[in-house]
């Protein structure tokens, strides 16, 4: 199986088919877990499958982005009380090796009812195109993260983001550069300034580039998982999930 096929099969075994045996074959015994509520290793996941089935959890995968051994899924979990809420939007990131899933990172967020742009956290284009532009699009987003999100040269934002079309799926932010600026200013005024410190994972395929970063909102350690769509050499659309990084986790692997 390709890395994409492998990850989709493992996720289906766990969340759709509740097939413990299939999941056991696909998930490495020493699976490295970065979810902040689940112990590391395959056994905790396998042991949780019956409870997930009983809960009636429903998984919808909106986007799949694959680069090498890394696979990113943009997911919605409904009936997700077993994970902590009725509905959760998530980015699930997997690393595969030797025919098994060996590592997992995620970031989950409850979608609010009100959205500034009117868009949901998951709607919009899903098709991966422009595969020949993967390397260039990845470099573009890496530059945007360094210069704008991490504050290296924020005045260069128009080198990276379209001034004509910037569609926003963060529920707190409006469209366009004006919407982004207004949201950042409001957060700063409320004492909740957003700061990106380090980006740990970047995965690109065609017109989609995903980045997983850590930083702060105010004084709170925060994980930012961002997905960007690139068109004609500029970022034109953005999805994300944002969540607090807790001090205590049931493993020593950290959020990243």
PDB file of C-alpha atoms in Angstrom:
ATOM      1  CA  UNK A   1       0.000   0.000   0.000  1.00  0.00           C
ATOM      2  CA  UNK A   2       1.022   3.593  -0.532  1.00  0.00           C
ATOM      3  CA  UNK A   3       1.416   5.757   2.589  1.00  0.00           C
ATOM      4  CA  UNK A   4      -1.952   7.341   1.791  1.00  0.00           C
ATOM      5  CA  UNK A   5      -3.669   3.958   1.428  1.00  0.00           C
ATOM      6  CA  UNK A   6      -2.055   2.702   4.613  1.00  0.00           C
ATOM      7  CA  UNK A   7      -3.175   5.668   6.715  1.00  0.00           C
ATOM      8  CA  UNK A   8      -6.707   5.664   5.311  1.00  0.00           C
ATOM      9  CA  UNK A   9      -6.987   1.929   5.993  1.00  0.00           C
ATOM     10  CA  UNK A  10      -5.759   2.345   9.567  1.00  0.00           C
ATOM     11  CA  UNK A  11      -8.134   5.230  10.268  1.00  0.00           C
ATOM     12  CA  UNK A  12     -11.038   3.279   8.769  1.00  0.00           C
ATOM     13  CA  UNK A  13     -10.206   0.236  10.893  1.00  0.00           C
ATOM     14  CA  UNK A  14     -10.216   2.341  14.063  1.00  0.00           C
ATOM     15  CA  UNK A  15     -13.039   4.834  13.510  1.00  0.00           C
ATOM     16  CA  UNK A  16     -15.316   3.300  10.844  1.00  0.00           C
ATOM     17  CA  UNK A  17     -15.110  -0.492  10.869  1.00  0.00           C
ATOM     18  CA  UNK A  18     -14.085  -0.979  14.524  1.00  0.00           C
ATOM     19  CA  UNK A  19     -11.836  -3.795  13.307  1.00  0.00           C
ATOM     20  CA  UNK A  20      -9.261  -4.427  16.024  1.00  0.00           C
ATOM     21  CA  UNK A  21      -7.407  -7.109  14.072  1.00  0.00           C
ATOM     22  CA  UNK A  22      -7.060  -4.931  10.980  1.00  0.00           C
ATOM     23  CA  UNK A  23      -5.876  -2.011  13.090  1.00  0.00           C
ATOM     24  CA  UNK A  24      -3.335  -4.213  14.880  1.00  0.00           C
ATOM     25  CA  UNK A  25      -1.787  -5.153  11.538  1.00  0.00           C
ATOM     26  CA  UNK A  26      -1.562  -1.538  10.410  1.00  0.00           C
ATOM     27  CA  UNK A  27      -0.397   0.230  13.573  1.00  0.00           C
ATOM     28  CA  UNK A  28       3.143  -0.439  14.813  1.00  0.00           C
ATOM     29  CA  UNK A  29       3.333  -1.852  18.364  1.00  0.00           C
ATOM     30  CA  UNK A  30       5.655   0.999  19.430  1.00  0.00           C
ATOM     31  CA  UNK A  31       3.432   3.640  17.794  1.00  0.00           C
ATOM     32  CA  UNK A  32       4.545   7.089  18.972  1.00  0.00           C
ATOM     33  CA  UNK A  33       1.557   9.104  20.175  1.00  0.00           C
ATOM     34  CA  UNK A  34       1.463  12.904  20.460  1.00  0.00           C
ATOM     35  CA  UNK A  35      -2.261  13.259  21.209  1.00  0.00           C
ATOM     36  CA  UNK A  36      -2.344  15.029  24.565  1.00  0.00           C
ATOM     37  CA  UNK A  37      -4.925  12.648  26.087  1.00  0.00           C
ATOM     38  CA  UNK A  38      -3.876   9.192  24.828  1.00  0.00           C
ATOM     39  CA  UNK A  39      -0.948   7.091  26.089  1.00  0.00           C
ATOM     40  CA  UNK A  40       1.717   6.098  23.613  1.00  0.00           C
ATOM     41  CA  UNK A  41       1.908   2.727  21.864  1.00  0.00           C
ATOM     42  CA  UNK A  42      -0.605   0.738  19.815  1.00  0.00           C
ATOM     43  CA  UNK A  43      -2.321  -0.975  22.750  1.00  0.00           C
ATOM     44  CA  UNK A  44      -4.177   2.112  24.051  1.00  0.00           C
ATOM     45  CA  UNK A  45      -5.608   2.783  20.585  1.00  0.00           C
ATOM     46  CA  UNK A  46      -6.585  -0.840  20.023  1.00  0.00           C
ATOM     47  CA  UNK A  47      -8.171  -0.998  23.456  1.00  0.00           C
ATOM     48  CA  UNK A  48     -10.209   2.144  22.754  1.00  0.00           C
ATOM     49  CA  UNK A  49     -11.822   0.795  19.561  1.00  0.00           C
ATOM     50  CA  UNK A  50     -14.807  -0.960  21.255  1.00  0.00           C
ATOM     51  CA  UNK A  51     -15.668   2.233  23.141  1.00  0.00           C
ATOM     52  CA  UNK A  52     -15.466   4.259  19.927  1.00  0.00           C
ATOM     53  CA  UNK A  53     -17.840   1.818  18.239  1.00  0.00           C
ATOM     54  CA  UNK A  54     -20.257   1.968  21.159  1.00  0.00           C
ATOM     55  CA  UNK A  55     -20.201   5.775  21.095  1.00  0.00           C
ATOM     56  CA  UNK A  56     -21.378   5.944  17.492  1.00  0.00           C
ATOM     57  CA  UNK A  57     -18.555   8.248  16.467  1.00  0.00           C
ATOM     58  CA  UNK A  58     -18.656   9.294  12.799  1.00  0.00           C
ATOM     59  CA  UNK A  59     -15.603  10.349  10.799  1.00  0.00           C
ATOM     60  CA  UNK A  60     -15.554  12.549   7.699  1.00  0.00           C
ATOM     61  CA  UNK A  61     -12.251  13.102   5.924  1.00  0.00           C
ATOM     62  CA  UNK A  62     -12.282  16.272   3.844  1.00  0.00           C
ATOM     63  CA  UNK A  63      -8.706  16.471   2.582  1.00  0.00           C
ATOM     64  CA  UNK A  64      -5.665  14.220   2.281  1.00  0.00           C
ATOM     65  CA  UNK A  65      -2.175  15.655   1.753  1.00  0.00           C
ATOM     66  CA  UNK A  66       0.779  13.298   1.360  1.00  0.00           C
ATOM     67  CA  UNK A  67       4.500  13.945   1.067  1.00  0.00           C
ATOM     68  CA  UNK A  68       6.861  10.998   1.371  1.00  0.00           C
ATOM     69  CA  UNK A  69       6.212   9.166   4.632  1.00  0.00           C
ATOM     70  CA  UNK A  70       3.933  11.908   5.998  1.00  0.00           C
ATOM     71  CA  UNK A  71       0.150  11.929   5.530  1.00  0.00           C
ATOM     72  CA  UNK A  72      -2.168  14.701   6.746  1.00  0.00           C
ATOM     73  CA  UNK A  73      -5.926  14.229   7.091  1.00  0.00           C
ATOM     74  CA  UNK A  74      -8.348  17.124   7.549  1.00  0.00           C
ATOM     75  CA  UNK A  75     -11.157  15.503   9.519  1.00  0.00           C
ATOM     76  CA  UNK A  76     -14.447  16.115  11.262  1.00  0.00           C
ATOM     77  CA  UNK A  77     -15.498  13.831  14.118  1.00  0.00           C
ATOM     78  CA  UNK A  78     -19.231  13.826  14.918  1.00  0.00           C
ATOM     79  CA  UNK A  79     -20.842  12.078  17.891  1.00  0.00           C
ATOM     80  CA  UNK A  80     -17.366  12.570  19.325  1.00  0.00           C
ATOM     81  CA  UNK A  81     -18.141  12.651  23.046  1.00  0.00           C
ATOM     82  CA  UNK A  82     -15.567   9.881  23.473  1.00  0.00           C
ATOM     83  CA  UNK A  83     -12.989  12.429  22.287  1.00  0.00           C
ATOM     84  CA  UNK A  84     -14.359  15.239  24.412  1.00  0.00           C
ATOM     85  CA  UNK A  85     -17.059  17.052  22.425  1.00  0.00           C
ATOM     86  CA  UNK A  86     -20.113  16.536  20.220  1.00  0.00           C
ATOM     87  CA  UNK A  87     -18.191  17.683  17.133  1.00  0.00           C
ATOM     88  CA  UNK A  88     -14.476  18.217  16.609  1.00  0.00           C
ATOM     89  CA  UNK A  89     -12.543  19.475  13.607  1.00  0.00           C
ATOM     90  CA  UNK A  90      -9.054  18.022  13.445  1.00  0.00           C
ATOM     91  CA  UNK A  91      -5.850  17.768  11.545  1.00  0.00           C
ATOM     92  CA  UNK A  92      -4.431  14.265  12.026  1.00  0.00           C
ATOM     93  CA  UNK A  93      -0.822  13.807  10.916  1.00  0.00           C
ATOM     94  CA  UNK A  94       0.707  10.355  10.493  1.00  0.00           C
ATOM     95  CA  UNK A  95       4.179   9.056   9.743  1.00  0.00           C
ATOM     96  CA  UNK A  96       4.494   5.649   8.145  1.00  0.00           C
ATOM     97  CA  UNK A  97       7.462   3.283   7.939  1.00  0.00           C
ATOM     98  CA  UNK A  98       7.929  -0.359   6.966  1.00  0.00           C
ATOM     99  CA  UNK A  99       4.287  -0.823   6.040  1.00  0.00           C
ATOM    100  CA  UNK A 100       2.797   0.454   9.288  1.00  0.00           C
ATOM    101  CA  UNK A 101       1.687   3.691  10.888  1.00  0.00           C
ATOM    102  CA  UNK A 102       4.414   4.562  13.391  1.00  0.00           C
ATOM    103  CA  UNK A 103       3.645   8.076  14.680  1.00  0.00           C
ATOM    104  CA  UNK A 104       0.674  10.415  15.099  1.00  0.00           C
ATOM    105  CA  UNK A 105       0.168  14.106  15.832  1.00  0.00           C
ATOM    106  CA  UNK A 106      -3.169  15.908  15.975  1.00  0.00           C
ATOM    107  CA  UNK A 107      -4.892  19.141  16.854  1.00  0.00           C
ATOM    108  CA  UNK A 108      -8.602  19.238  17.612  1.00  0.00           C
ATOM    109  CA  UNK A 109     -10.988  22.167  17.937  1.00  0.00           C
ATOM    110  CA  UNK A 110     -14.696  22.507  18.660  1.00  0.00           C
ATOM    111  CA  UNK A 111     -16.199  24.460  15.729  1.00  0.00           C
ATOM    112  CA  UNK A 112     -18.090  27.523  16.962  1.00  0.00           C
ATOM    113  CA  UNK A 113     -21.599  28.250  15.713  1.00  0.00           C
ATOM    114  CA  UNK A 114     -20.709  31.747  14.510  1.00  0.00           C
ATOM    115  CA  UNK A 115     -18.074  32.329  11.826  1.00  0.00           C
ATOM    116  CA  UNK A 116     -16.872  35.746  10.726  1.00  0.00           C
ATOM    117  CA  UNK A 117     -16.387  34.768   7.074  1.00  0.00           C
ATOM    118  CA  UNK A 118     -19.530  32.638   6.929  1.00  0.00           C
ATOM    119  CA  UNK A 119     -17.456  29.618   5.895  1.00  0.00           C
ATOM    120  CA  UNK A 120     -17.099  26.450   7.919  1.00  0.00           C
ATOM    121  CA  UNK A 121     -13.772  25.146   9.189  1.00  0.00           C
ATOM    122  CA  UNK A 122     -13.737  22.437   6.505  1.00  0.00           C
ATOM    123  CA  UNK A 123     -15.590  23.539   3.357  1.00  0.00           C
ATOM    124  CA  UNK A 124     -13.914  24.698   0.160  1.00  0.00           C
ATOM    125  CA  UNK A 125     -11.744  23.011  -2.491  1.00  0.00           C
ATOM    126  CA  UNK A 126     -10.449  19.522  -1.779  1.00  0.00           C
ATOM    127  CA  UNK A 127      -8.759  18.404  -4.997  1.00  0.00           C
ATOM    128  CA  UNK A 128      -4.972  18.251  -5.064  1.00  0.00           C
ATOM    129  CA  UNK A 129      -3.725  19.861  -8.297  1.00  0.00           C
ATOM    130  CA  UNK A 130      -0.526  21.500  -9.586  1.00  0.00           C
ATOM    131  CA  UNK A 131       1.683  18.644  -8.417  1.00  0.00           C
ATOM    132  CA  UNK A 132       4.584  20.092 -10.378  1.00  0.00           C
ATOM    133  CA  UNK A 133       4.426  23.153  -8.099  1.00  0.00           C
ATOM    134  CA  UNK A 134       4.784  21.203  -4.836  1.00  0.00           C
ATOM    135  CA  UNK A 135       8.344  22.280  -4.044  1.00  0.00           C
ATOM    136  CA  UNK A 136       7.730  25.930  -4.940  1.00  0.00           C
ATOM    137  CA  UNK A 137       4.492  26.065  -2.952  1.00  0.00           C
ATOM    138  CA  UNK A 138       6.171  24.470   0.058  1.00  0.00           C
ATOM    139  CA  UNK A 139       8.979  27.034  -0.082  1.00  0.00           C
ATOM    140  CA  UNK A 140       6.407  29.837  -0.327  1.00  0.00           C
ATOM    141  CA  UNK A 141       4.575  28.722   2.801  1.00  0.00           C
ATOM    142  CA  UNK A 142       7.805  28.122   4.694  1.00  0.00           C
ATOM    143  CA  UNK A 143       8.784  31.698   3.880  1.00  0.00           C
ATOM    144  CA  UNK A 144       5.384  32.988   4.999  1.00  0.00           C
ATOM    145  CA  UNK A 145       5.646  31.135   8.292  1.00  0.00           C
ATOM    146  CA  UNK A 146       9.150  32.454   8.965  1.00  0.00           C
ATOM    147  CA  UNK A 147       8.653  36.034   7.819  1.00  0.00           C
ATOM    148  CA  UNK A 148       5.036  36.697   8.775  1.00  0.00           C
ATOM    149  CA  UNK A 149       3.805  34.216  11.379  1.00  0.00           C
ATOM    150  CA  UNK A 150       7.108  34.054  13.264  1.00  0.00           C
ATOM    151  CA  UNK A 151       7.690  37.783  12.793  1.00  0.00           C
ATOM    152  CA  UNK A 152      10.918  37.708  10.797  1.00  0.00           C
ATOM    153  CA  UNK A 153       9.728  40.257   8.210  1.00  0.00           C
ATOM    154  CA  UNK A 154       5.969  40.808   8.558  1.00  0.00           C
ATOM    155  CA  UNK A 155       6.049  43.666   6.049  1.00  0.00           C
ATOM    156  CA  UNK A 156       6.596  41.038   3.351  1.00  0.00           C
ATOM    157  CA  UNK A 157       3.109  39.564   3.750  1.00  0.00           C
ATOM    158  CA  UNK A 158       2.050  40.574   0.241  1.00  0.00           C
ATOM    159  CA  UNK A 159       4.969  38.568  -1.151  1.00  0.00           C
ATOM    160  CA  UNK A 160       3.158  35.484   0.120  1.00  0.00           C
ATOM    161  CA  UNK A 161      -0.579  36.177   0.397  1.00  0.00           C
ATOM    162  CA  UNK A 162      -2.802  37.346  -2.441  1.00  0.00           C
ATOM    163  CA  UNK A 163      -4.108  40.887  -2.034  1.00  0.00           C
ATOM    164  CA  UNK A 164      -7.111  39.981  -4.205  1.00  0.00           C
ATOM    165  CA  UNK A 165      -8.300  36.651  -2.799  1.00  0.00           C
ATOM    166  CA  UNK A 166      -7.622  35.313   0.682  1.00  0.00           C
ATOM    167  CA  UNK A 167     -10.471  33.048   1.761  1.00  0.00           C
ATOM    168  CA  UNK A 168     -10.570  32.422   5.473  1.00  0.00           C
ATOM    169  CA  UNK A 169     -11.894  29.371   7.360  1.00  0.00           C
ATOM    170  CA  UNK A 170     -10.637  30.323  10.810  1.00  0.00           C
ATOM    171  CA  UNK A 171     -13.984  31.093  12.457  1.00  0.00           C
ATOM    172  CA  UNK A 172     -12.666  34.214  14.185  1.00  0.00           C
ATOM    173  CA  UNK A 173     -11.121  35.868  11.111  1.00  0.00           C
ATOM    174  CA  UNK A 174     -12.660  37.622   8.116  1.00  0.00           C
ATOM    175  CA  UNK A 175     -11.579  37.321   4.504  1.00  0.00           C
ATOM    176  CA  UNK A 176      -8.651  39.165   3.006  1.00  0.00           C
ATOM    177  CA  UNK A 177      -5.627  40.809   4.521  1.00  0.00           C
ATOM    178  CA  UNK A 178      -7.878  43.378   6.174  1.00  0.00           C
ATOM    179  CA  UNK A 179      -9.776  40.617   7.961  1.00  0.00           C
ATOM    180  CA  UNK A 180      -6.571  39.031   9.167  1.00  0.00           C
ATOM    181  CA  UNK A 181      -5.186  42.351  10.378  1.00  0.00           C
ATOM    182  CA  UNK A 182      -8.383  43.232  12.217  1.00  0.00           C
ATOM    183  CA  UNK A 183      -8.457  39.880  14.007  1.00  0.00           C
ATOM    184  CA  UNK A 184      -4.814  40.099  15.082  1.00  0.00           C
ATOM    185  CA  UNK A 185      -5.300  43.654  16.332  1.00  0.00           C
ATOM    186  CA  UNK A 186      -8.374  42.666  18.339  1.00  0.00           C
ATOM    187  CA  UNK A 187      -6.516  39.767  19.936  1.00  0.00           C
ATOM    188  CA  UNK A 188      -3.599  42.002  20.883  1.00  0.00           C
ATOM    189  CA  UNK A 189      -5.940  44.639  22.338  1.00  0.00           C
ATOM    190  CA  UNK A 190      -7.587  41.937  24.457  1.00  0.00           C
ATOM    191  CA  UNK A 191      -4.206  40.839  25.814  1.00  0.00           C
ATOM    192  CA  UNK A 192      -4.324  37.643  23.740  1.00  0.00           C
ATOM    193  CA  UNK A 193      -1.685  38.382  21.121  1.00  0.00           C
ATOM    194  CA  UNK A 194      -0.883  35.391  18.905  1.00  0.00           C
ATOM    195  CA  UNK A 195       2.780  34.445  18.464  1.00  0.00           C
ATOM    196  CA  UNK A 196       4.312  31.576  16.496  1.00  0.00           C
ATOM    197  CA  UNK A 197       7.625  30.389  17.924  1.00  0.00           C
ATOM    198  CA  UNK A 198       8.607  27.228  16.037  1.00  0.00           C
ATOM    199  CA  UNK A 199       7.246  25.164  13.154  1.00  0.00           C
ATOM    200  CA  UNK A 200       7.855  21.438  13.522  1.00  0.00           C
ATOM    201  CA  UNK A 201       6.148  19.840  10.519  1.00  0.00           C
ATOM    202  CA  UNK A 202       5.541  21.002   6.948  1.00  0.00           C
ATOM    203  CA  UNK A 203       3.832  18.686   4.460  1.00  0.00           C
ATOM    204  CA  UNK A 204       3.101  19.734   0.880  1.00  0.00           C
ATOM    205  CA  UNK A 205       1.314  18.171  -2.057  1.00  0.00           C
ATOM    206  CA  UNK A 206       0.509  20.272  -5.096  1.00  0.00           C
ATOM    207  CA  UNK A 207      -1.603  23.286  -4.184  1.00  0.00           C
ATOM    208  CA  UNK A 208      -1.925  22.369  -0.490  1.00  0.00           C
ATOM    209  CA  UNK A 209       0.710  23.003   2.179  1.00  0.00           C
ATOM    210  CA  UNK A 210       0.243  22.037   5.840  1.00  0.00           C
ATOM    211  CA  UNK A 211       2.286  23.383   8.765  1.00  0.00           C
ATOM    212  CA  UNK A 212       2.228  22.395  12.451  1.00  0.00           C
ATOM    213  CA  UNK A 213       3.599  25.050  14.792  1.00  0.00           C
ATOM    214  CA  UNK A 214       3.787  25.914  18.456  1.00  0.00           C
ATOM    215  CA  UNK A 215       3.603  29.292  20.075  1.00  0.00           C
ATOM    216  CA  UNK A 216       1.384  31.253  22.412  1.00  0.00           C
ATOM    217  CA  UNK A 217      -1.897  33.102  22.616  1.00  0.00           C
ATOM    218  CA  UNK A 218      -1.293  35.609  25.371  1.00  0.00           C
ATOM    219  CA  UNK A 219       0.653  33.561  27.906  1.00  0.00           C
ATOM    220  CA  UNK A 220      -0.969  30.232  26.977  1.00  0.00           C
ATOM    221  CA  UNK A 221       1.146  27.609  25.157  1.00  0.00           C
ATOM    222  CA  UNK A 222      -0.724  26.901  21.947  1.00  0.00           C
ATOM    223  CA  UNK A 223      -0.557  24.572  18.955  1.00  0.00           C
ATOM    224  CA  UNK A 224      -1.364  25.999  15.521  1.00  0.00           C
ATOM    225  CA  UNK A 225      -2.083  23.514  12.725  1.00  0.00           C
ATOM    226  CA  UNK A 226      -2.520  25.456   9.470  1.00  0.00           C
ATOM    227  CA  UNK A 227      -3.448  24.398   5.947  1.00  0.00           C
ATOM    228  CA  UNK A 228      -2.873  26.761   3.031  1.00  0.00           C
ATOM    229  CA  UNK A 229      -4.042  26.586  -0.569  1.00  0.00           C
ATOM    230  CA  UNK A 230      -1.689  28.161  -3.084  1.00  0.00           C
ATOM    231  CA  UNK A 231      -2.663  29.407  -6.523  1.00  0.00           C
ATOM    232  CA  UNK A 232      -0.431  31.133  -9.056  1.00  0.00           C
ATOM    233  CA  UNK A 233       2.385  31.504  -6.545  1.00  0.00           C
ATOM    234  CA  UNK A 234       0.382  33.099  -3.727  1.00  0.00           C
ATOM    235  CA  UNK A 235      -1.621  31.863  -0.723  1.00  0.00           C
ATOM    236  CA  UNK A 236      -5.334  32.245  -1.476  1.00  0.00           C
ATOM    237  CA  UNK A 237      -7.075  30.168   1.239  1.00  0.00           C
ATOM    238  CA  UNK A 238      -6.490  29.092   4.823  1.00  0.00           C
ATOM    239  CA  UNK A 239      -7.892  26.505   7.232  1.00  0.00           C
ATOM    240  CA  UNK A 240      -6.651  25.812  10.769  1.00  0.00           C
ATOM    241  CA  UNK A 241      -7.217  24.301  14.170  1.00  0.00           C
ATOM    242  CA  UNK A 242      -5.925  25.950  17.327  1.00  0.00           C
ATOM    243  CA  UNK A 243      -5.676  24.342  20.756  1.00  0.00           C
ATOM    244  CA  UNK A 244      -3.959  24.841  24.087  1.00  0.00           C
ATOM    245  CA  UNK A 245      -0.936  22.667  24.837  1.00  0.00           C
ATOM    246  CA  UNK A 246      -1.442  21.182  28.318  1.00  0.00           C
ATOM    247  CA  UNK A 247       1.392  20.914  30.802  1.00  0.00           C
ATOM    248  CA  UNK A 248       0.588  17.286  31.621  1.00  0.00           C
ATOM    249  CA  UNK A 249       0.231  14.466  29.089  1.00  0.00           C
ATOM    250  CA  UNK A 250      -0.034  10.673  29.488  1.00  0.00           C
ATOM    251  CA  UNK A 251       3.308  10.199  27.700  1.00  0.00           C
ATOM    252  CA  UNK A 252       6.719  11.845  27.365  1.00  0.00           C
ATOM    253  CA  UNK A 253       6.492  12.479  23.617  1.00  0.00           C
ATOM    254  CA  UNK A 254       5.211  16.054  23.828  1.00  0.00           C
ATOM    255  CA  UNK A 255       2.739  17.699  21.471  1.00  0.00           C
ATOM    256  CA  UNK A 256       5.319  17.685  18.696  1.00  0.00           C
TER     257      UNK A 256
END
